[in-house]
């Protein structure tokens, strides 16, 4: 009997915070309300071929709903602009424009970033199964690709953040390589 | 020798049969070459070659509209799959993933022969360290991610270097995995036909195939529509317009004129005889053009409608005028006047023969031959066939009424002079706005078609190839070497920011000498292994992981040099074919330039290329120059034609006063017609100019009868009636052309149609009182 009560309390203890807990809908609503801003980033790529990670740093800016600019400063200056369905990359006086549909790998990255930043749950769920954990102050959104074309490239995407601010994105690729993007917002825009 | 009527008829029939046989064998064309210069400069020759044989002339743009993005993409994929089967198309691009794989494989396989970065320094310890360091840095970027798997094979990044030189870096937008318009509402495809752009039949077959396959693919669902554009479609549409117009205009003109003739002759037999010179003239005109030019332009045949109106005149004069006085008297009294009229027409059309605008030269030869033949048949064949029986309508009452009208017309002299002065003042004050400054004014492509083309072109980012650099060589190798040499000049311009980039056939098919030089720079595998160990000491990349690179290098050292055949099955092969041309005068390479945001400064570029033997061509400037040349030439021709008519009339009339009396109404008619056209909103181009000349050349036929009347015999009512009828038929003939959608025909019609009638009217107004009694 005591055990049952204890178990019931335990259940309640587990479920009570859960019902009041932060859910995907809330997260998405918060993210969607975020209209943009600037941030510094550090991106580390762990590549099996290399003995050390490749590190890139720079600035990002986002304006809702579909423009993202990533300005890499080191090791080589590079500007990547995602505008609707086009990615243009400027590097070493060369400008390359890619239409996303030709690059399923790139599309997978882009959809995950864009969907998260814009709080577009439908877009995310089209390609990924979503799992949210943590609190509103410190949430972790795990995305598992449901489309085989994407899962052939990416095994898992983990986005971390606080409230409506994304603070980190980690990609685990199918070949075991991974990339960790750390974002530090520049406040007072 | 006196020939009997039957013999003359048989001879005529025989000549007609021979003519018909030649026409049967003739090649008819409705393509752009009507407009292309007969004696091109070197720059214009490039323009001509590009329009006739260039790859751009073989591109067709396709847009699929209707349904949602997924449905359109499915149609696009299915259409591509259908079109790929069969020999009609060299390439069908719709942006599908995987469609560029063959190109990438080729570049990867041959990167050490193709990469301009290959040099002796590339494979030294320092060179390797720098190149591999760059590649590792590149892994930090998304571009690098795509190339990560290639790092062990291509650590120096040759493929990246090659891909960077490909295309303009601008791809069309994309929806659901295939190319789409900028607004995303249409799926886009770009195809290149196997047949030349100048092969209108082939283009038509290709276009029909696309339409058929699309209909099959969409199952005829009206929700989905197909839009096509491109030079081939323009050619096919223009031809369809011209063919339908030739039939339509000739029919209208013939019916109207036959109606007039039936009214006049009241005899089917006379009508038949009266049409004899017309048919002979039209046939002879085509025969002459076919023999002289090899190809007959559709527009030339369309001009037949006007020729009918003009050449029927001679038979009218003959029947009406000889009716009272008999054949011999007609020959004596009227033939010299008719002959002089024929000669002025011949002069008018004849100057066109000297035109460098082949279409104009053909029109001239066609009309000239037609008029002369019609006159000769009237003079020598008709009298034999018609003998002396003329049960035709008595035109005397009509003539008498005309006489009465003309007697009262002189009151209009001052008003006409004032009108002409006002018209002249208008033309002088508006002289800057009179002319249409563009060659497209002559193009039969409709404004709607042209708008569709612009829209599709913008959606696809299709190259407009405005700027080109041309180099020549005696063989393929020397031409490719020349292209490489000029490419080094252009690299400098790219670095200086004067141009955004350029394409070159040598990029995918380097000269044999460049290829073997690059091959000679590739060190042996053991050598590279040692250098790598040193170069990569502090690198995150271990040298031991680069064995695939060493294997590829060893293969590259043994590779046979690339030839054009190795590029088969790739878009790169098509690019080389488009840019490396083998013509009658040897080989040439085209290097299209990509401008920066602003237009390219021709002067700067020519200076940069000075001494390299390369020719810089701005297609737009060339087109405008071409049109300007035509216009200048047309002015010159018109003035020479006018001068020649003056000389001819002056020599025959032998009196400045008589000459002035003949010319005054003609010149007034020209001024009034041109001012009228301007007020009606017509922008003038060179065919209007030619039309002015024809007003003088053709209109003088009628003015001359008044001159003749004044000089000796007065003007009897029958002759007056015949003049009116002849003018009416000529005006109908030319006026019919005004209905044409083909600007060339329209301009001549709208000028000469009213002009010819006005010439007669003004001649009647200015004829001295009492002359026509």
Short mmCIF file of C-alpha atoms in Angstrom, two decimals, chain B residues 362-716:
data_model
loop_
_atom_site.label_atom_id
_atom_site.label_comp_id
_atom_site.label_asym_id
_atom_site.label_seq_id
_atom_site.Cartn_x
_atom_site.Cartn_y
_atom_site.Cartn_z
CA UNK B 362 16.10 39.94 -103.54
CA UNK B 363 13.00 42.12 -103.44
CA UNK B 364 14.63 44.35 -106.03
CA UNK B 365 15.54 41.53 -108.39
CA UNK B 366 12.15 39.90 -107.97
CA UNK B 367 10.16 43.05 -108.69
CA UNK B 368 12.45 44.17 -111.50
CA UNK B 369 12.28 40.83 -113.32
CA UNK B 370 8.55 40.66 -112.72
CA UNK B 371 7.85 44.12 -114.11
CA UNK B 372 10.08 43.68 -117.16
CA UNK B 373 8.62 40.26 -117.93
CA UNK B 374 5.06 41.51 -117.55
CA UNK B 375 5.79 44.44 -119.87
CA UNK B 376 7.47 42.24 -122.47
CA UNK B 377 4.66 39.67 -122.39
CA UNK B 378 2.17 42.51 -122.80
CA UNK B 379 4.09 43.97 -125.68
CA UNK B 380 5.00 40.81 -127.59
CA UNK B 381 2.68 38.00 -126.54
CA UNK B 382 -0.68 39.61 -125.79
CA UNK B 383 -1.18 41.17 -129.26
CA UNK B 384 -0.60 37.77 -130.86
CA UNK B 385 -3.16 36.08 -128.66
CA UNK B 386 -5.84 38.69 -128.49
CA UNK B 387 -6.00 39.45 -132.22
CA UNK B 388 -8.50 42.21 -132.78
CA UNK B 389 -11.60 41.19 -130.96
CA UNK B 390 -12.41 43.25 -127.90
CA UNK B 391 -15.91 42.79 -126.66
CA UNK B 392 -15.05 44.88 -123.64
CA UNK B 393 -16.93 47.50 -121.79
CA UNK B 394 -16.85 50.96 -123.27
CA UNK B 395 -14.87 53.05 -120.81
CA UNK B 396 -15.52 56.27 -122.61
CA UNK B 397 -18.30 57.47 -120.27
CA UNK B 398 -16.03 56.85 -117.25
CA UNK B 399 -13.24 58.73 -118.95
CA UNK B 400 -15.51 61.65 -119.82
CA UNK B 401 -16.62 61.95 -116.24
CA UNK B 402 -12.98 61.87 -115.15
CA UNK B 403 -12.18 64.64 -117.58
CA UNK B 404 -14.86 66.76 -116.00
CA UNK B 405 -13.52 66.06 -112.52
CA UNK B 406 -9.94 66.84 -113.48
CA UNK B 407 -11.01 70.14 -115.01
CA UNK B 408 -12.22 71.18 -111.58
CA UNK B 409 -9.31 69.71 -109.62
CA UNK B 410 -7.00 72.66 -110.23
CA UNK B 411 -8.70 74.56 -107.40
CA UNK B 412 -6.92 72.16 -105.06
CA UNK B 413 -3.45 73.27 -106.15
CA UNK B 414 -2.84 75.79 -103.42
CA UNK B 415 -4.40 73.71 -100.68
CA UNK B 416 -2.18 70.81 -101.76
CA UNK B 417 0.92 72.98 -101.77
CA UNK B 418 0.03 74.31 -98.32
CA UNK B 419 -0.60 70.77 -97.10
CA UNK B 420 2.75 69.63 -98.47
CA UNK B 421 4.50 72.60 -96.86
CA UNK B 422 2.88 71.80 -93.52
CA UNK B 423 3.87 68.17 -93.95
CA UNK B 424 7.44 69.15 -94.78
CA UNK B 425 7.59 71.44 -91.75
CA UNK B 426 6.32 68.63 -89.56
CA UNK B 427 8.89 66.19 -90.91
CA UNK B 428 11.73 68.65 -90.44
CA UNK B 429 10.74 69.56 -86.91
CA UNK B 430 10.22 65.92 -85.93
CA UNK B 431 13.16 64.51 -87.87
CA UNK B 432 14.77 63.13 -84.72
CA UNK B 433 11.71 61.09 -83.75
CA UNK B 434 10.80 59.80 -87.21
CA UNK B 435 13.04 56.78 -87.25
CA UNK B 436 12.92 53.54 -85.40
CA UNK B 437 16.53 53.07 -84.33
CA UNK B 438 16.58 49.30 -83.92
CA UNK B 439 17.00 46.37 -86.26
CA UNK B 440 14.21 44.65 -84.36
CA UNK B 441 11.85 47.03 -86.17
CA UNK B 442 12.33 44.77 -89.18
CA UNK B 443 11.99 41.51 -87.33
CA UNK B 444 8.82 39.54 -87.91
CA UNK B 445 8.93 38.31 -84.28
CA UNK B 446 5.83 39.59 -82.53
CA UNK B 447 6.07 41.72 -79.42
CA UNK B 448 4.24 39.02 -77.43
CA UNK B 449 6.74 36.33 -78.48
CA UNK B 450 9.57 38.64 -77.67
CA UNK B 451 8.17 39.31 -74.18
CA UNK B 452 7.82 35.59 -73.47
CA UNK B 453 11.40 35.12 -74.58
CA UNK B 454 12.70 37.84 -72.27
CA UNK B 455 10.78 36.39 -69.33
CA UNK B 456 12.02 32.84 -69.87
CA UNK B 457 15.56 34.03 -70.45
CA UNK B 458 15.55 35.95 -67.19
CA UNK B 459 14.08 32.97 -65.32
CA UNK B 460 16.74 30.62 -66.62
CA UNK B 461 19.59 33.09 -66.40
CA UNK B 462 20.30 31.95 -69.97
CA UNK B 463 23.41 33.56 -71.38
CA UNK B 464 22.81 36.40 -73.79
CA UNK B 465 26.39 36.14 -75.08
CA UNK B 466 26.62 39.81 -75.76
CA UNK B 467 30.38 40.11 -75.39
CA UNK B 468 32.74 37.75 -77.15
CA UNK B 469 36.43 37.51 -77.78
CA UNK B 470 37.35 35.68 -80.96
CA UNK B 471 40.69 34.08 -81.82
CA UNK B 472 41.54 32.26 -85.02
CA UNK B 473 43.98 29.52 -85.92
CA UNK B 474 44.85 27.25 -88.78
CA UNK B 475 44.09 24.09 -86.86
CA UNK B 476 42.48 23.01 -83.62
CA UNK B 477 45.74 22.92 -81.67
CA UNK B 478 46.92 26.39 -82.66
CA UNK B 479 43.45 27.79 -82.01
CA UNK B 480 43.33 26.28 -78.52
CA UNK B 481 46.81 27.64 -77.84
CA UNK B 482 45.64 31.06 -78.97
CA UNK B 483 42.60 30.73 -76.71
CA UNK B 484 44.88 29.89 -73.79
CA UNK B 485 47.10 32.86 -74.57
CA UNK B 486 44.19 35.28 -74.72
CA UNK B 487 42.79 33.62 -71.60
CA UNK B 488 45.89 34.76 -69.73
CA UNK B 489 45.15 38.35 -70.83
CA UNK B 490 41.57 37.89 -69.64
CA UNK B 491 42.71 36.49 -66.29
CA UNK B 492 44.41 39.83 -65.78
CA UNK B 493 41.14 41.64 -66.54
CA UNK B 494 39.26 39.41 -64.13
CA UNK B 495 41.81 40.13 -61.41
CA UNK B 496 41.53 43.87 -62.17
CA UNK B 497 37.75 43.63 -61.84
CA UNK B 498 37.07 44.76 -65.42
CA UNK B 499 35.18 41.61 -66.26
CA UNK B 500 33.52 39.11 -63.96
CA UNK B 501 34.79 36.08 -65.85
CA UNK B 502 34.93 34.34 -69.16
CA UNK B 503 34.47 30.95 -70.78
CA UNK B 504 36.93 29.24 -73.05
CA UNK B 505 36.95 25.99 -74.99
CA UNK B 506 40.51 25.46 -73.72
CA UNK B 507 39.12 25.10 -70.23
CA UNK B 508 37.69 21.65 -70.95
CA UNK B 509 39.86 20.82 -73.91
CA UNK B 510 43.28 22.34 -73.29
CA UNK B 511 45.78 22.39 -76.14
CA UNK B 512 47.89 19.26 -76.44
CA UNK B 513 50.94 21.32 -75.51
CA UNK B 514 49.36 22.53 -72.25
CA UNK B 515 48.25 19.02 -71.42
CA UNK B 516 51.67 17.49 -71.97
CA UNK B 517 53.32 20.33 -70.08
CA UNK B 518 51.03 19.67 -67.10
CA UNK B 519 51.70 15.97 -67.37
CA UNK B 520 55.45 16.63 -67.33
CA UNK B 521 55.06 18.58 -64.06
CA UNK B 522 53.57 15.56 -62.26
CA UNK B 523 56.31 13.94 -60.15
CA UNK B 524 56.64 10.23 -59.46
CA UNK B 525 54.67 8.75 -56.58
CA UNK B 526 57.72 7.98 -54.39
CA UNK B 527 58.97 11.50 -54.86
CA UNK B 528 55.62 12.95 -53.78
CA UNK B 529 55.39 10.56 -50.83
CA UNK B 530 58.66 11.92 -49.43
CA UNK B 531 57.64 15.53 -50.02
CA UNK B 532 54.24 14.93 -48.41
CA UNK B 533 55.87 13.53 -45.29
CA UNK B 534 57.81 16.76 -44.95
CA UNK B 535 55.01 19.10 -45.97
CA UNK B 536 52.44 17.58 -43.61
CA UNK B 537 54.59 17.34 -40.50
CA UNK B 538 52.47 19.83 -38.53
CA UNK B 539 49.25 19.29 -40.42
CA UNK B 540 46.15 17.65 -38.92
CA UNK B 541 46.16 15.52 -42.06
CA UNK B 542 48.48 12.52 -41.94
CA UNK B 543 50.45 11.90 -45.11
CA UNK B 544 49.65 8.21 -44.82
CA UNK B 545 46.00 8.94 -45.63
CA UNK B 546 46.88 10.29 -49.07
CA UNK B 547 47.70 7.04 -50.89
CA UNK B 548 44.66 7.52 -53.22
CA UNK B 549 46.20 10.84 -54.27
CA UNK B 550 49.47 9.13 -55.17
CA UNK B 551 47.62 6.46 -57.11
CA UNK B 552 45.69 9.09 -59.08
CA UNK B 553 48.91 10.98 -59.84
CA UNK B 554 50.50 7.80 -61.17
CA UNK B 555 47.48 7.23 -63.43
CA UNK B 556 47.55 10.85 -64.62
CA UNK B 557 51.19 10.52 -65.62
CA UNK B 558 50.21 7.75 -68.01
CA UNK B 559 46.93 9.27 -69.28
CA UNK B 560 46.57 9.77 -73.00
CA UNK B 561 45.99 13.45 -73.80
CA UNK B 562 42.36 14.48 -73.99
CA UNK B 563 40.69 14.87 -77.33
CA UNK B 564 37.22 16.15 -78.14
CA UNK B 565 35.84 12.59 -78.30
CA UNK B 566 36.70 12.09 -74.61
CA UNK B 567 34.17 14.79 -73.75
CA UNK B 568 31.27 12.95 -75.37
CA UNK B 569 28.26 12.55 -73.12
CA UNK B 570 29.08 15.56 -70.97
CA UNK B 571 27.82 19.11 -71.09
CA UNK B 572 31.47 20.11 -71.29
CA UNK B 573 31.62 18.56 -74.76
CA UNK B 574 28.67 20.69 -75.81
CA UNK B 575 30.36 23.74 -74.38
CA UNK B 576 33.50 23.02 -76.39
CA UNK B 577 31.45 22.49 -79.55
CA UNK B 578 29.71 25.79 -78.99
CA UNK B 579 32.96 27.67 -78.50
CA UNK B 580 35.38 25.94 -80.85
CA UNK B 581 34.28 26.34 -84.44
CA UNK B 582 35.63 24.82 -87.59
CA UNK B 583 34.67 26.98 -90.52
CA UNK B 584 35.72 27.33 -94.12
CA UNK B 585 38.56 29.65 -93.17
CA UNK B 586 40.06 27.45 -90.48
CA UNK B 587 39.33 27.27 -86.78
CA UNK B 588 38.17 29.84 -84.35
CA UNK B 589 37.57 29.92 -80.63
CA UNK B 590 34.94 32.04 -78.93
CA UNK B 591 35.48 33.29 -75.40
CA UNK B 592 32.23 34.76 -74.07
CA UNK B 593 32.84 37.37 -71.40
CA UNK B 594 30.73 37.81 -68.31
CA UNK B 595 30.34 41.47 -67.52
CA UNK B 596 30.49 42.84 -64.01
CA UNK B 597 27.48 44.82 -62.81
CA UNK B 598 28.27 47.50 -65.39
CA UNK B 599 28.66 47.05 -69.14
CA UNK B 600 32.06 46.23 -70.53
CA UNK B 601 34.09 49.16 -71.81
CA UNK B 602 34.85 48.17 -75.40
CA UNK B 603 37.75 50.59 -75.69
CA UNK B 604 39.48 49.33 -72.54
CA UNK B 605 39.05 45.76 -73.60
CA UNK B 606 40.38 46.29 -77.10
CA UNK B 607 43.37 48.02 -75.60
CA UNK B 608 44.00 45.14 -73.23
CA UNK B 609 43.83 42.69 -76.11
CA UNK B 610 45.92 44.80 -78.49
CA UNK B 611 48.62 42.79 -80.17
CA UNK B 612 47.17 39.44 -79.09
CA UNK B 613 45.45 38.91 -82.43
CA UNK B 614 42.13 38.50 -80.64
CA UNK B 615 39.00 40.29 -81.75
CA UNK B 616 36.60 41.78 -79.22
CA UNK B 617 32.96 41.77 -80.30
CA UNK B 618 29.99 43.41 -78.67
CA UNK B 619 27.02 41.76 -80.34
CA UNK B 620 24.63 44.54 -79.43
CA UNK B 621 26.87 47.19 -80.95
CA UNK B 622 27.34 45.02 -84.01
CA UNK B 623 23.59 44.63 -84.43
CA UNK B 624 23.03 48.34 -84.11
CA UNK B 625 25.93 49.02 -86.44
CA UNK B 626 24.50 46.58 -88.93
CA UNK B 627 21.13 48.29 -88.89
CA UNK B 628 22.74 51.68 -89.14
CA UNK B 629 24.74 50.51 -92.14
CA UNK B 630 21.55 49.26 -93.77
CA UNK B 631 19.82 52.53 -93.07
CA UNK B 632 22.70 54.61 -94.44
CA UNK B 633 22.81 52.37 -97.45
CA UNK B 634 19.06 52.61 -97.97
CA UNK B 635 19.34 56.42 -97.91
CA UNK B 636 22.11 56.28 -100.44
CA UNK B 637 20.20 53.82 -102.61
CA UNK B 638 17.02 55.86 -102.45
CA UNK B 639 18.86 59.02 -103.42
CA UNK B 640 20.70 57.23 -106.23
CA UNK B 641 17.43 55.73 -107.38
CA UNK B 642 15.82 59.16 -107.35
CA UNK B 643 18.82 60.53 -109.22
CA UNK B 644 18.65 57.75 -111.79
CA UNK B 645 14.92 58.33 -112.34
CA UNK B 646 15.65 62.03 -112.82
CA UNK B 647 18.41 61.30 -115.32
CA UNK B 648 16.25 58.83 -117.21
CA UNK B 649 13.27 61.17 -117.38
CA UNK B 650 15.47 64.17 -118.12
CA UNK B 651 17.15 62.37 -121.00
CA UNK B 652 13.82 61.22 -122.42
CA UNK B 653 11.73 64.33 -121.87
CA UNK B 654 14.54 66.73 -122.81
CA UNK B 655 12.93 69.63 -121.00
CA UNK B 656 13.49 70.83 -117.45
CA UNK B 657 9.94 72.18 -117.36
CA UNK B 658 8.41 68.84 -118.36
CA UNK B 659 10.68 67.04 -115.91
CA UNK B 660 9.59 69.38 -113.13
CA UNK B 661 5.94 68.87 -114.06
CA UNK B 662 6.34 65.09 -113.82
CA UNK B 663 8.37 65.14 -110.60
CA UNK B 664 6.44 67.75 -108.60
CA UNK B 665 3.35 65.62 -107.86
CA UNK B 666 5.58 62.65 -107.03
CA UNK B 667 7.68 64.53 -104.50
CA UNK B 668 4.61 66.13 -102.94
CA UNK B 669 3.03 62.67 -102.68
CA UNK B 670 6.11 61.35 -100.87
CA UNK B 671 6.13 64.20 -98.36
CA UNK B 672 2.40 63.99 -97.65
CA UNK B 673 2.43 60.20 -97.29
CA UNK B 674 5.41 60.17 -94.92
CA UNK B 675 3.94 62.92 -92.77
CA UNK B 676 0.64 61.04 -92.75
CA UNK B 677 2.36 57.84 -91.65
CA UNK B 678 4.16 59.69 -88.88
CA UNK B 679 0.92 61.21 -87.66
CA UNK B 680 -0.69 57.77 -87.76
CA UNK B 681 1.94 56.63 -85.28
CA UNK B 682 4.15 54.71 -87.66
CA UNK B 683 7.87 54.79 -86.80
CA UNK B 684 9.86 54.83 -90.01
CA UNK B 685 12.52 52.32 -90.88
CA UNK B 686 14.52 51.62 -93.95
CA UNK B 687 11.70 49.93 -95.83
CA UNK B 688 9.63 53.10 -95.62
CA UNK B 689 12.59 54.80 -97.20
CA UNK B 690 12.59 52.27 -100.02
CA UNK B 691 8.83 52.80 -100.23
CA UNK B 692 9.43 56.50 -100.90
CA UNK B 693 11.68 55.61 -103.79
CA UNK B 694 9.00 53.27 -105.13
CA UNK B 695 6.37 56.01 -104.96
CA UNK B 696 8.56 58.00 -107.33
CA UNK B 697 9.48 55.04 -109.53
CA UNK B 698 5.98 53.59 -109.77
CA UNK B 699 4.00 56.83 -109.54
CA UNK B 700 5.92 58.33 -112.44
CA UNK B 701 4.19 55.82 -114.74
CA UNK B 702 0.95 57.74 -114.29
CA UNK B 703 2.40 61.21 -114.26
CA UNK B 704 4.05 60.45 -117.60
CA UNK B 705 0.70 59.99 -119.32
CA UNK B 706 -0.26 63.51 -118.32
CA UNK B 707 3.05 64.74 -119.67
CA UNK B 708 2.41 62.94 -122.93
CA UNK B 709 -1.08 64.41 -123.13
CA UNK B 710 0.25 67.86 -122.59
CA UNK B 711 2.91 67.50 -125.24
CA UNK B 712 0.97 66.22 -128.21
CA UNK B 713 -2.31 64.54 -128.40
CA UNK B 714 -4.37 65.54 -125.42
CA UNK B 715 -5.73 62.83 -123.21
CA UNK B 716 -8.63 60.84 -124.57
#
